CSV table of C-alpha atoms in Angstrom, one decimal:
chain,number,residue,atom,x,y,z
E,13,MET,CA,2.0,-30.3,-11.1
E,14,ASN,CA,1.3,-30.3,-14.7
E,15,GLU,CA,4.1,-28.1,-16.4
E,16,ASN,CA,3.9,-28.8,-20.3
E,17,PRO,CA,4.9,-25.6,-22.1
E,18,ALA,CA,2.4,-26.8,-24.9
E,19,ASP,CA,-0.4,-25.5,-22.8
E,20,LEU,CA,0.9,-22.3,-23.1
E,21,ALA,CA,1.0,-22.1,-27.0
E,22,PRO,CA,-1.1,-19.1,-27.5
E,23,GLU,CA,1.0,-17.4,-25.2
E,24,LEU,CA,3.9,-18.8,-26.3
E,25,CYS,CA,3.2,-17.6,-30.2
E,26,ALA,CA,2.6,-13.6,-29.2
E,27,LEU,CA,5.8,-13.8,-27.0
E,28,ALA,CA,7.5,-15.5,-30.0
E,29,ALA,CA,6.6,-13.1,-32.5
E,30,ALA,CA,7.3,-9.7,-29.7
E,31,VAL,CA,10.9,-11.1,-29.6
E,32,ALA,CA,10.8,-11.9,-33.3
E,33,GLY,CA,9.5,-8.5,-34.2
E,34,LEU,CA,11.9,-6.5,-32.1
E,35,VAL,CA,15.0,-8.6,-33.5
E,36,ALA,CA,14.2,-7.8,-36.8
E,37,GLY,CA,13.1,-4.3,-36.4
E,38,MET,CA,17.3,-4.1,-35.3
E,39,PHE,CA,18.2,-4.8,-38.7
E,40,LEU,CA,15.5,-3.1,-41.2
E,41,PRO,CA,16.1,-0.2,-42.1
E,42,ARG,CA,14.0,2.5,-39.9
E,43,THR,CA,12.0,3.9,-42.9
E,44,ARG,CA,11.2,0.1,-44.0
E,45,GLN,CA,9.9,-2.0,-40.9
E,46,TRP,CA,6.6,-3.3,-42.4
E,47,PRO,CA,7.6,-7.0,-42.2
E,48,VAL,CA,7.5,-6.3,-38.8
E,49,ALA,CA,3.8,-6.1,-38.7
E,50,VAL,CA,3.7,-9.1,-40.8
E,51,VAL,CA,5.5,-10.7,-38.3
E,52,CYS,CA,3.7,-9.5,-35.4
E,53,SER,CA,0.2,-10.6,-37.1
E,54,ALA,CA,1.3,-13.8,-38.0
E,55,GLY,CA,2.1,-14.5,-34.5
E,56,LEU,CA,-1.5,-13.4,-33.2
E,57,VAL,CA,-2.9,-15.8,-35.9
E,58,ALA,CA,-1.1,-18.7,-35.0
E,59,GLY,CA,-1.9,-17.5,-31.2
E,60,LEU,CA,-5.4,-17.7,-32.2
E,61,ALA,CA,-4.9,-21.2,-33.9
E,62,PHE,CA,-3.7,-22.5,-30.9
E,63,ALA,CA,-5.8,-21.2,-28.7
E,64,GLY,CA,-9.6,-22.6,-30.5
E,65,VAL,CA,-7.5,-25.8,-30.4
E,66,ALA,CA,-7.2,-25.5,-26.5
E,67,ALA,CA,-10.7,-24.5,-26.0
E,68,SER,CA,-11.7,-27.8,-26.9
E,69,GLY,CA,-9.7,-29.9,-24.6
E,70,PRO,CA,-9.9,-30.6,-20.8
E,71,ASP,CA,-9.7,-27.8,-18.2
E,72,LEU,CA,-6.1,-27.8,-16.2
E,73,MET,CA,-4.1,-25.8,-14.2
E,74,ALA,CA,-0.5,-25.2,-15.9
E,75,PHE,CA,2.5,-24.5,-13.6
E,76,ASP,CA,0.1,-24.3,-10.5
E,77,ALA,CA,-0.9,-20.8,-11.3
E,78,PHE,CA,-2.4,-20.4,-15.1
E,79,SER,CA,-5.5,-21.8,-15.2
E,80,VAL,CA,-6.5,-23.3,-18.7
E,81,ASP,CA,-10.2,-23.1,-18.8
E,82,PRO,CA,-13.5,-21.2,-20.5
E,83,ILE,CA,-12.6,-17.7,-18.8
E,84,THR,CA,-8.9,-18.2,-20.2
E,85,HIS,CA,-10.5,-19.3,-23.5
E,86,VAL,CA,-12.6,-16.4,-24.1
E,87,THR,CA,-9.8,-14.1,-22.6
E,88,ARG,CA,-7.0,-15.6,-25.0
E,89,ILE,CA,-9.3,-15.5,-28.2
E,90,THR,CA,-10.7,-11.8,-27.5
E,91,VAL,CA,-7.3,-10.5,-27.0
E,92,LEU,CA,-5.8,-12.3,-29.6
E,93,GLY,CA,-8.1,-11.5,-32.1
E,94,SER,CA,-8.6,-7.7,-30.5
E,95,THR,CA,-4.7,-7.0,-31.3
E,96,PHE,CA,-4.8,-8.6,-34.2
E,97,ALA,CA,-7.3,-5.9,-35.2
E,98,VAL,CA,-5.2,-3.4,-33.4
E,99,VAL,CA,-2.0,-4.0,-35.5
E,100,LEU,CA,-4.3,-3.8,-38.8
E,101,LEU,CA,-5.4,-0.3,-37.6
E,102,ALA,CA,-2.0,0.8,-36.4
E,103,SER,CA,-0.2,-0.5,-39.3
E,104,GLY,CA,-1.6,2.7,-42.1
E,105,PRO,CA,-0.8,5.4,-39.4
E,106,VAL,CA,2.6,4.1,-38.4
E,107,ARG,CA,3.7,3.2,-41.8
E,108,ASP,CA,7.6,4.3,-42.6
E,109,HIS,CA,7.7,5.9,-39.0
E,110,PRO,CA,11.1,5.3,-37.3
E,111,ARG,CA,10.0,3.6,-34.2
E,112,GLU,CA,7.3,1.0,-36.3
E,113,SER,CA,8.5,-2.1,-35.0
E,114,GLU,CA,8.6,-0.9,-31.1
E,115,HIS,CA,4.9,0.3,-31.8
E,116,HIS,CA,4.3,-3.4,-32.6
E,117,VAL,CA,5.8,-5.1,-30.4
E,118,LEU,CA,4.8,-3.2,-27.2
E,119,ILE,CA,1.1,-4.0,-28.7
E,120,LEU,CA,2.1,-7.2,-28.4
E,121,LEU,CA,3.6,-7.5,-25.1
E,122,SER,CA,0.7,-5.8,-23.3
E,123,ALA,CA,-1.9,-8.3,-24.9
E,124,LEU,CA,0.3,-10.8,-23.7
E,125,GLY,CA,0.3,-9.7,-20.3
E,126,THR,CA,-3.9,-9.0,-20.9
E,127,ILE,CA,-4.1,-12.9,-21.1
E,128,MET,CA,-2.0,-13.8,-18.2
E,129,LEU,CA,-3.8,-11.3,-16.1
E,130,GLY,CA,-7.2,-13.1,-17.0
E,131,ALA,CA,-5.7,-16.7,-16.6
E,132,SER,CA,-3.6,-16.1,-13.3
E,133,SER,CA,-4.8,-18.0,-10.7
E,134,ASP,CA,-1.7,-16.9,-8.0
E,135,LEU,CA,-1.3,-13.2,-6.6
E,136,LEU,CA,2.1,-13.3,-7.7
E,137,VAL,CA,1.6,-14.1,-11.3
E,138,LEU,CA,-1.7,-11.6,-11.1
E,139,VAL,CA,0.7,-9.0,-10.2
E,140,ALA,CA,3.5,-9.5,-12.8
E,141,ALA,CA,0.8,-9.7,-15.6
E,142,TYR,CA,-0.6,-6.3,-14.3
E,143,LEU,CA,2.9,-5.0,-15.0
E,144,LEU,CA,3.2,-6.6,-18.0
E,145,ALA,CA,-0.3,-5.4,-19.5
E,146,SER,CA,0.4,-1.7,-18.4
E,147,ILE,CA,3.9,-0.9,-19.2
E,148,PRO,CA,4.2,-1.6,-22.7
E,149,ALA,CA,0.7,0.7,-22.9
E,150,TYR,CA,1.9,3.9,-20.8
E,151,ALA,CA,4.5,4.0,-23.6
E,152,LEU,CA,2.1,3.3,-26.4
E,153,ALA,CA,0.0,6.4,-25.3
E,154,GLY,CA,2.9,8.9,-25.3
E,155,PHE,CA,4.1,7.6,-28.6
E,156,GLY,CA,3.0,10.4,-31.1
E,157,LYS,CA,5.3,12.5,-28.8
E,158,ASP,CA,3.0,15.7,-29.0
E,159,ALA,CA,1.7,17.7,-26.1
E,160,PRO,CA,-1.9,15.6,-25.8
E,161,GLY,CA,-0.3,12.3,-26.0
E,162,THR,CA,2.6,13.4,-23.6
E,163,GLU,CA,0.1,14.6,-21.2
E,164,ALA,CA,-2.5,11.3,-21.8
E,165,ALA,CA,0.6,9.3,-20.9
E,166,LEU,CA,1.8,11.1,-17.9
E,167,LYS,CA,-1.6,10.8,-16.7
E,168,TYR,CA,-2.3,7.4,-17.0
E,169,TYR,CA,1.2,6.3,-16.1
E,170,LEU,CA,0.8,8.5,-12.6
E,171,MET,CA,-2.3,6.6,-11.9
E,172,GLY,CA,-1.2,3.5,-13.1
E,173,ALA,CA,1.2,3.6,-10.9
E,174,LEU,CA,-0.7,5.1,-7.7
E,175,LEU,CA,-3.2,1.9,-8.0
E,176,GLY,CA,-0.6,-0.3,-8.5
E,177,VAL,CA,1.2,0.3,-5.3
E,178,LEU,CA,-2.4,0.2,-3.8
E,179,MET,CA,-2.8,-3.3,-5.4
E,180,LEU,CA,0.8,-4.6,-4.0
E,181,GLY,CA,-0.1,-3.5,-1.1
E,182,GLY,CA,-3.4,-5.5,-1.0
E,183,VAL,CA,-1.6,-8.7,-2.7
E,184,THR,CA,0.9,-8.2,0.2
E,185,LEU,CA,-2.0,-8.1,2.9
E,186,LEU,CA,-4.0,-11.0,1.3
E,187,SER,CA,-1.1,-13.3,1.1
E,188,GLY,CA,0.1,-12.7,4.8
E,189,VAL,CA,-3.4,-13.4,6.2
E,190,GLY,CA,-4.2,-15.9,3.8
E,191,ARG,CA,-1.2,-18.1,4.0
E,192,GLY,CA,-0.3,-18.3,0.7
E,193,THR,CA,-0.9,-16.5,-2.7
E,194,ALA,CA,-2.7,-19.4,-4.6
E,195,TYR,CA,-6.2,-18.5,-5.2
E,196,ALA,CA,-6.9,-22.6,-3.9
E,197,VAL,CA,-4.7,-21.4,-0.9
E,198,LEU,CA,-6.8,-18.3,-0.3
E,199,ARG,CA,-10.0,-19.6,-0.3
E,200,THR,CA,-9.8,-21.7,2.8
E,201,GLY,CA,-7.2,-19.0,4.2
E,202,LEU,CA,-9.0,-15.8,3.8
E,203,ALA,CA,-12.2,-17.9,5.6
E,204,ASP,CA,-10.4,-18.1,8.9
E,205,ALA,CA,-8.5,-14.5,8.7
E,206,PRO,CA,-9.8,-11.4,10.2
E,207,PRO,CA,-12.7,-9.4,8.0
E,208,ALA,CA,-11.2,-6.1,8.4
E,209,ALA,CA,-7.8,-7.3,7.1
E,210,VAL,CA,-9.5,-9.3,4.3
E,211,ALA,CA,-11.5,-6.1,3.7
E,212,ALA,CA,-8.8,-4.0,3.3
E,213,GLY,CA,-6.6,-6.4,1.1
E,214,VAL,CA,-9.8,-7.1,-1.2
E,215,VAL,CA,-10.3,-3.3,-1.7
E,216,ALA,CA,-6.8,-2.7,-2.6
E,217,LEU,CA,-6.3,-5.4,-4.8
E,218,PHE,CA,-9.7,-4.0,-6.6
E,219,ALA,CA,-7.8,-0.6,-7.1
E,220,GLY,CA,-5.6,-1.8,-9.5
E,221,LEU,CA,-7.7,-3.9,-11.5
E,222,LEU,CA,-10.8,-1.5,-11.8
E,223,PHE,CA,-7.7,1.0,-12.8
E,224,LYS,CA,-7.4,-1.6,-15.9
E,225,ALA,CA,-11.1,-2.1,-16.4
E,226,GLY,CA,-11.5,1.9,-16.3
E,227,ALA,CA,-14.3,2.1,-13.7
E,228,VAL,CA,-14.8,3.8,-10.7
E,229,PRO,CA,-12.9,5.2,-9.1
E,230,GLY,CA,-9.9,4.3,-11.6
E,231,HIS,CA,-11.5,5.7,-14.7
E,232,TYR,CA,-10.1,9.3,-14.6
E,233,TRP,CA,-7.0,8.3,-17.1
E,234,VAL,CA,-9.8,7.2,-19.6
E,235,PRO,CA,-11.2,10.1,-21.3
E,236,ASP,CA,-7.7,11.8,-21.9
E,237,VAL,CA,-5.6,8.6,-23.3
E,238,ALA,CA,-8.5,8.2,-25.5
E,239,GLU,CA,-8.2,11.9,-26.7
E,240,GLY,CA,-4.5,12.3,-26.5
E,241,ALA,CA,-3.0,8.7,-27.9
E,242,PRO,CA,-2.9,7.7,-31.4
E,243,PRO,CA,-6.3,6.5,-32.6
E,244,ALA,CA,-5.1,2.6,-32.6
E,245,VAL,CA,-3.8,3.0,-29.7
E,246,ALA,CA,-6.7,4.5,-28.3
E,247,ALA,CA,-8.2,1.4,-29.6
E,248,TYR,CA,-6.1,-0.8,-27.9
E,249,VAL,CA,-6.3,0.5,-24.4
E,250,THR,CA,-9.8,1.2,-24.5
E,251,THR,CA,-11.1,-2.4,-25.1
E,252,VAL,CA,-8.1,-4.9,-24.5
E,253,PRO,CA,-6.8,-4.2,-21.2
E,254,LYS,CA,-10.6,-4.5,-20.2
E,255,ILE,CA,-10.8,-7.9,-21.0
E,256,GLY,CA,-8.2,-9.5,-18.3
E,257,ALA,CA,-9.4,-7.3,-16.0
E,258,PHE,CA,-12.8,-8.2,-15.9
E,259,ALA,CA,-11.6,-12.0,-16.4
E,260,ALA,CA,-9.3,-11.1,-13.5
E,261,LEU,CA,-11.8,-9.3,-11.1
E,262,TYR,CA,-14.4,-12.6,-11.6
E,263,ARG,CA,-11.8,-15.3,-11.1
E,264,PHE,CA,-10.6,-14.0,-7.9
E,265,CYS,CA,-14.3,-13.6,-6.5
E,266,ALA,CA,-15.3,-16.8,-8.0
E,267,GLU,CA,-12.3,-18.6,-6.7
E,268,THR,CA,-11.4,-16.8,-3.1
E,269,SER,CA,-14.8,-16.1,-2.4
E,270,PRO,CA,-14.2,-12.6,-0.3
E,271,ASP,CA,-17.1,-12.0,1.8
E,272,GLY,CA,-18.8,-8.7,1.1
E,273,ARG,CA,-17.6,-8.3,-2.4
E,274,HIS,CA,-21.0,-8.5,-3.7
E,275,ALA,CA,-22.9,-5.1,-2.2
E,276,LEU,CA,-19.2,-3.3,-2.8
E,277,LEU,CA,-18.8,-4.3,-6.7
E,278,ALA,CA,-22.5,-3.8,-7.0
E,279,VAL,CA,-22.0,-0.5,-6.0
E,280,ILE,CA,-18.8,0.0,-8.0
E,281,ALA,CA,-21.1,-1.2,-10.9
E,282,ALA,CA,-24.0,1.2,-10.7
E,283,ALA,CA,-21.9,4.2,-10.0
E,284,THR,CA,-19.5,3.5,-13.1
E,285,MET,CA,-22.5,3.1,-15.7
E,286,THR,CA,-24.1,6.0,-14.1
E,287,LEU,CA,-21.2,8.7,-14.0
E,288,GLY,CA,-20.0,7.2,-17.6
E,289,ASN,CA,-23.4,8.2,-19.0
E,290,LEU,CA,-23.5,11.4,-17.2
E,291,ALA,CA,-20.3,12.6,-18.6
E,292,ALA,CA,-20.8,11.4,-22.1
E,293,PHE,CA,-23.8,13.5,-22.6
E,294,GLY,CA,-22.1,16.7,-23.4
E,295,GLN,CA,-19.2,15.5,-25.3
E,296,ASP,CA,-18.7,17.1,-28.8
E,297,ASN,CA,-15.0,14.9,-29.3
E,298,VAL,CA,-15.7,11.6,-30.8
E,299,ARG,CA,-13.4,10.0,-28.9
E,300,ARG,CA,-13.7,11.3,-25.1
E,301,LEU,CA,-17.4,10.6,-26.3
E,302,LEU,CA,-16.4,6.4,-26.8
E,303,ALA,CA,-14.2,6.7,-23.8
E,304,TYR,CA,-17.4,7.8,-21.2
E,305,SER,CA,-19.4,4.9,-23.3
E,306,THR,CA,-16.1,2.3,-22.5
E,307,VAL,CA,-16.6,3.4,-18.9
E,308,SER,CA,-20.5,2.9,-18.7
E,309,GLN,CA,-19.9,-0.2,-20.3
E,310,ALA,CA,-17.4,-1.1,-17.6
E,311,GLY,CA,-20.4,-0.7,-15.5
E,312,TYR,CA,-22.5,-3.2,-17.2
E,313,LEU,CA,-19.6,-5.8,-17.2
E,314,LEU,CA,-19.1,-5.1,-13.6
E,315,VAL,CA,-22.7,-6.6,-12.9
E,316,PRO,CA,-21.9,-10.4,-13.8
E,317,VAL,CA,-18.8,-9.9,-11.7
E,318,ALA,CA,-20.5,-8.7,-8.8
E,319,MET,CA,-23.2,-12.2,-9.3
E,320,ALA,CA,-19.6,-14.5,-8.9
E,321,GLY,CA,-21.1,-17.7,-6.9
E,322,ARG,CA,-24.2,-16.1,-6.7
E,323,THR,CA,-25.9,-17.3,-10.0
E,324,GLY,CA,-24.8,-20.0,-12.6
E,325,LEU,CA,-25.8,-17.0,-15.4
E,326,ALA,CA,-23.0,-14.6,-13.9
E,327,GLN,CA,-20.1,-16.4,-15.8
E,328,PRO,CA,-21.7,-16.9,-19.9
E,329,ALA,CA,-23.1,-13.3,-19.2
E,330,LEU,CA,-19.5,-12.2,-18.5
E,331,LEU,CA,-17.3,-13.9,-20.9
E,332,TYR,CA,-20.4,-13.4,-23.6
E,333,PHE,CA,-20.5,-9.3,-23.2
E,334,VAL,CA,-16.8,-9.0,-23.0
E,335,ALA,CA,-16.3,-10.3,-26.4
E,336,ALA,CA,-19.5,-8.3,-27.6
E,337,TYR,CA,-18.1,-5.3,-25.8
E,338,ALA,CA,-14.4,-5.8,-27.8
E,339,VAL,CA,-16.2,-6.6,-31.3
E,340,THR,CA,-18.3,-3.3,-30.9
E,341,ASN,CA,-16.0,-0.7,-29.3
E,342,LEU,CA,-13.2,-1.6,-32.1
E,343,GLY,CA,-15.3,-1.3,-35.1
E,344,ALA,CA,-15.9,1.8,-33.5
E,345,PHE,CA,-12.7,2.9,-32.7
E,346,ALA,CA,-12.1,1.9,-36.5
E,347,VAL,CA,-14.8,4.2,-38.3
E,348,VAL,CA,-12.5,6.8,-36.4
E,349,VAL,CA,-9.6,5.9,-37.5
E,350,ALA,CA,-11.0,5.7,-41.1
E,351,ALA,CA,-12.8,9.1,-40.8
E,352,GLY,CA,-9.9,10.8,-39.5
E,353,ARG,CA,-11.9,13.7,-37.4
E,354,ASP,CA,-12.6,13.8,-34.0
E,355,ASP,CA,-15.9,16.3,-33.9
E,356,VAL,CA,-19.4,15.1,-34.0
E,357,ALA,CA,-19.7,17.6,-36.7
E,358,GLY,CA,-17.0,16.7,-39.0
E,359,TYR,CA,-19.5,12.9,-39.5
E,360,ALA,CA,-22.0,15.3,-41.1
E,361,GLY,CA,-23.1,12.9,-44.6
E,362,LEU,CA,-20.4,10.0,-43.7
E,363,LEU,CA,-23.3,7.9,-44.9
E,364,ARG,CA,-23.7,9.2,-48.2
E,365,ALA,CA,-20.0,9.6,-48.5
E,366,SER,CA,-19.1,6.2,-47.5
E,367,PRO,CA,-21.9,3.9,-46.6
E,368,PRO,CA,-19.5,0.8,-45.6
E,369,LEU,CA,-18.4,3.0,-42.8
E,370,GLY,CA,-21.7,5.0,-41.8
E,371,LEU,CA,-23.6,1.5,-41.8
E,372,SER,CA,-20.7,0.5,-39.6
E,373,LEU,CA,-20.8,3.2,-37.0
E,374,ILE,CA,-24.4,2.9,-37.0
E,375,VAL,CA,-24.5,-0.9,-36.2
E,376,CYS,CA,-22.0,-0.3,-33.4
E,377,LEU,CA,-23.4,2.6,-31.5
E,378,LEU,CA,-26.6,1.1,-31.9
E,379,GLY,CA,-24.8,-2.3,-30.4
E,380,PHE,CA,-23.7,-0.5,-27.3
E,381,VAL,CA,-27.3,0.5,-26.6
E,382,GLY,CA,-27.8,-2.9,-26.8
E,383,THR,CA,-30.5,-2.9,-29.7
E,384,PRO,CA,-31.2,-6.2,-31.3
E,385,PRO,CA,-29.9,-8.2,-33.3
E,386,THR,CA,-26.6,-6.9,-31.9
E,387,ALA,CA,-23.8,-8.9,-29.8
E,388,VAL,CA,-24.1,-6.5,-26.8
E,389,PHE,CA,-28.0,-6.9,-27.2
E,390,VAL,CA,-27.6,-10.6,-25.7
E,391,GLY,CA,-24.8,-9.9,-23.2
E,392,LYS,CA,-27.1,-7.3,-21.8
E,393,VAL,CA,-29.6,-9.9,-21.6
E,394,LEU,CA,-27.4,-11.9,-19.5
E,395,MET,CA,-26.4,-9.4,-17.5
E,396,PHE,CA,-29.9,-8.6,-16.5
E,397,GLY,CA,-30.6,-12.2,-16.1
E,398,ALA,CA,-27.7,-12.3,-13.7
E,399,ALA,CA,-28.2,-9.4,-11.4
E,400,LEU,CA,-32.3,-10.8,-11.3
E,401,ASP,CA,-31.0,-14.4,-10.7
E,402,GLY,CA,-28.8,-13.2,-8.4
E,403,ASP,CA,-31.2,-11.6,-6.1
E,404,PHE,CA,-30.1,-7.7,-7.2
E,405,ALA,CA,-33.1,-6.2,-8.7
E,406,TRP,CA,-32.4,-2.6,-7.8
E,407,LEU,CA,-28.8,-3.6,-9.8
E,408,ALA,CA,-31.1,-4.4,-13.2
E,409,VAL,CA,-32.9,-1.3,-12.4
E,410,VAL,CA,-30.2,1.0,-12.6
E,411,ALA,CA,-28.9,-0.8,-15.6
E,412,ALA,CA,-32.2,-0.4,-17.2
E,413,VAL,CA,-32.4,3.5,-17.1
E,414,ASN,CA,-28.6,3.9,-17.7
E,415,THR,CA,-29.2,1.6,-21.0
E,416,VAL,CA,-32.4,4.0,-21.9
E,417,ALA,CA,-30.4,7.2,-21.2
E,418,SER,CA,-27.2,6.0,-23.3
E,419,VAL,CA,-29.7,6.5,-26.3
E,420,PHE,CA,-29.7,10.2,-26.5
E,421,TYR,CA,-26.0,10.5,-26.7
E,422,TYR,CA,-25.5,7.9,-29.3
E,423,LEU,CA,-27.7,9.6,-31.1
E,424,ARG,CA,-26.4,12.9,-31.2
E,425,TRP,CA,-23.2,10.8,-33.1
E,426,ILE,CA,-26.1,9.0,-35.2
E,427,VAL,CA,-28.3,11.7,-36.2
E,428,PRO,CA,-25.3,13.7,-38.2
E,429,LEU,CA,-24.3,10.7,-40.5
E,430,PHE,CA,-28.0,11.4,-42.2
E,431,ARG,CA,-27.3,15.2,-42.9
E,432,ARG,CA,-25.4,16.8,-46.5
E,433,PRO,CA,-22.1,17.4,-45.3
E,434,SER,CA,-20.7,21.3,-45.1
E,435,ALA,CA,-17.5,19.1,-45.5
E,436,PRO,CA,-16.2,15.9,-46.3
E,437,PRO,CA,-14.7,13.7,-43.7
E,438,ARG,CA,-11.0,13.8,-43.8
E,439,PRO,CA,-9.7,10.2,-44.2
E,440,ALA,CA,-6.6,9.5,-42.1
E,441,PRO,CA,-3.6,8.8,-44.8
E,442,GLY,CA,-2.9,5.3,-45.5
E,443,ALA,CA,-5.4,4.2,-42.9
E,444,THR,CA,-8.8,4.2,-44.7
E,445,VAL,CA,-9.1,0.8,-46.6
E,446,VAL,CA,-7.6,-1.1,-43.8
E,447,ALA,CA,-9.9,0.6,-41.4
E,448,THR,CA,-13.0,0.3,-43.0
E,449,ALA,CA,-12.8,-3.3,-43.9
E,450,VAL,CA,-11.8,-3.9,-39.8
E,451,ALA,CA,-15.0,-1.5,-39.2
E,452,ALA,CA,-17.5,-3.3,-41.4
E,453,ALA,CA,-15.9,-6.7,-40.3
E,454,ALA,CA,-16.7,-5.8,-37.0
E,455,ALA,CA,-19.8,-4.5,-37.4
E,456,LEU,CA,-21.2,-7.8,-39.3
E,457,LEU,CA,-19.5,-10.2,-36.8
E,458,SER,CA,-21.5,-8.1,-33.8
E,459,LEU,CA,-24.7,-9.0,-36.1
E,460,VAL,CA,-23.5,-12.9,-36.5
E,461,LEU,CA,-23.1,-12.9,-32.7
E,462,GLY,CA,-26.3,-11.4,-31.8
E,463,ILE,CA,-28.3,-13.4,-34.0
E,464,ALA,CA,-25.9,-16.7,-32.9
E,465,GLY,CA,-26.8,-15.7,-29.4
E,466,GLY,CA,-30.2,-14.9,-29.6
E,467,ALA,CA,-31.2,-18.2,-31.0
E,468,ALA,CA,-29.3,-19.6,-28.5
E,469,LEU,CA,-31.2,-17.4,-25.8
E,470,ALA,CA,-34.5,-18.5,-27.3
């Protein structure tokens, strides 16, 4: 067994930054806790550096439960980079808040759990990672202590607790019939286990992971949390936990090969993308629109997960798509933070009032559709290829129809940007400059990744 702590350097950097931030917050004045944001940001940057170095090394298994492989590398880099962007987005709105240090520490702890979720190769570690990724997020959803935030946090917690209990039941059942908790053991054990017991355990396990992914049937919390939580927190919970959830789903499917999961996940993917698109059509609140957009994107991301083990395109499709989605979703939410408006009509004239914000929003929204040369375009091309190569042509057709349908509700938000404003957008205090920079950087990165990925495909 490899027990070298250096293999977990990125995770240790995030943990050390969280602990240091919590300790520093105990001694700093409640109205001057901005150094905690600096400490947390430094830990994330250091973790990114170590993750980049580890990505060039060989694959290995740390502590018999933590895989260090391409899935983990992408999860680490995407989660740490996305969390760094969220800390920047939140630094303005929570500046001088009496619980500023706790806010940043909770984000880091949840991000740490998300990385563990994607890297776990053992059911027990998977459960611990699920709890670490979830519990801080519940507190963050209600951080504003207002009525919408409290309602959102309560719904988020109750649904997470319910589906988490189902997940625990699934883990118990699978470990019993599979005679172990390590994925390598389960691969052999589940093959000889009663099919009905395996199916029940897999469905229960998927319930918890689909909740984290914001996919059907665990998606009901997404619009309420996106609307009720602070905008930076909404950006976090609709982006970062999904990364770990999809990585965990793919790893479990690829490394244990439970029978029947291809068809099950394919049906869930089709239902998720369709329901998300249908619900987004009537939304006038941009945060709820983005929430249902993330639900539909979860459906697309489930396609390569369903193809795990059926085609070699599944893994690169998932890893590229999840990184592209994270960049695009954070960019769109950064515009919401900077503009300080939640209604679609409030964005009228944004392109004239702030060209960087307007252009960034257009790139991100067209990116969600899969318009070239954005990063999501390449992700969707790979996704379609995985579905066709995996002999699920009907799923590729459903995804294509949903992609075309999604154009209409994204255009409902894009068209007002070109109109003459009835009232100028109201920027959020202390957040405009940083949020605009994050939005512009996300839009630019989406284009760069899209061009580079398109060149690689060609």
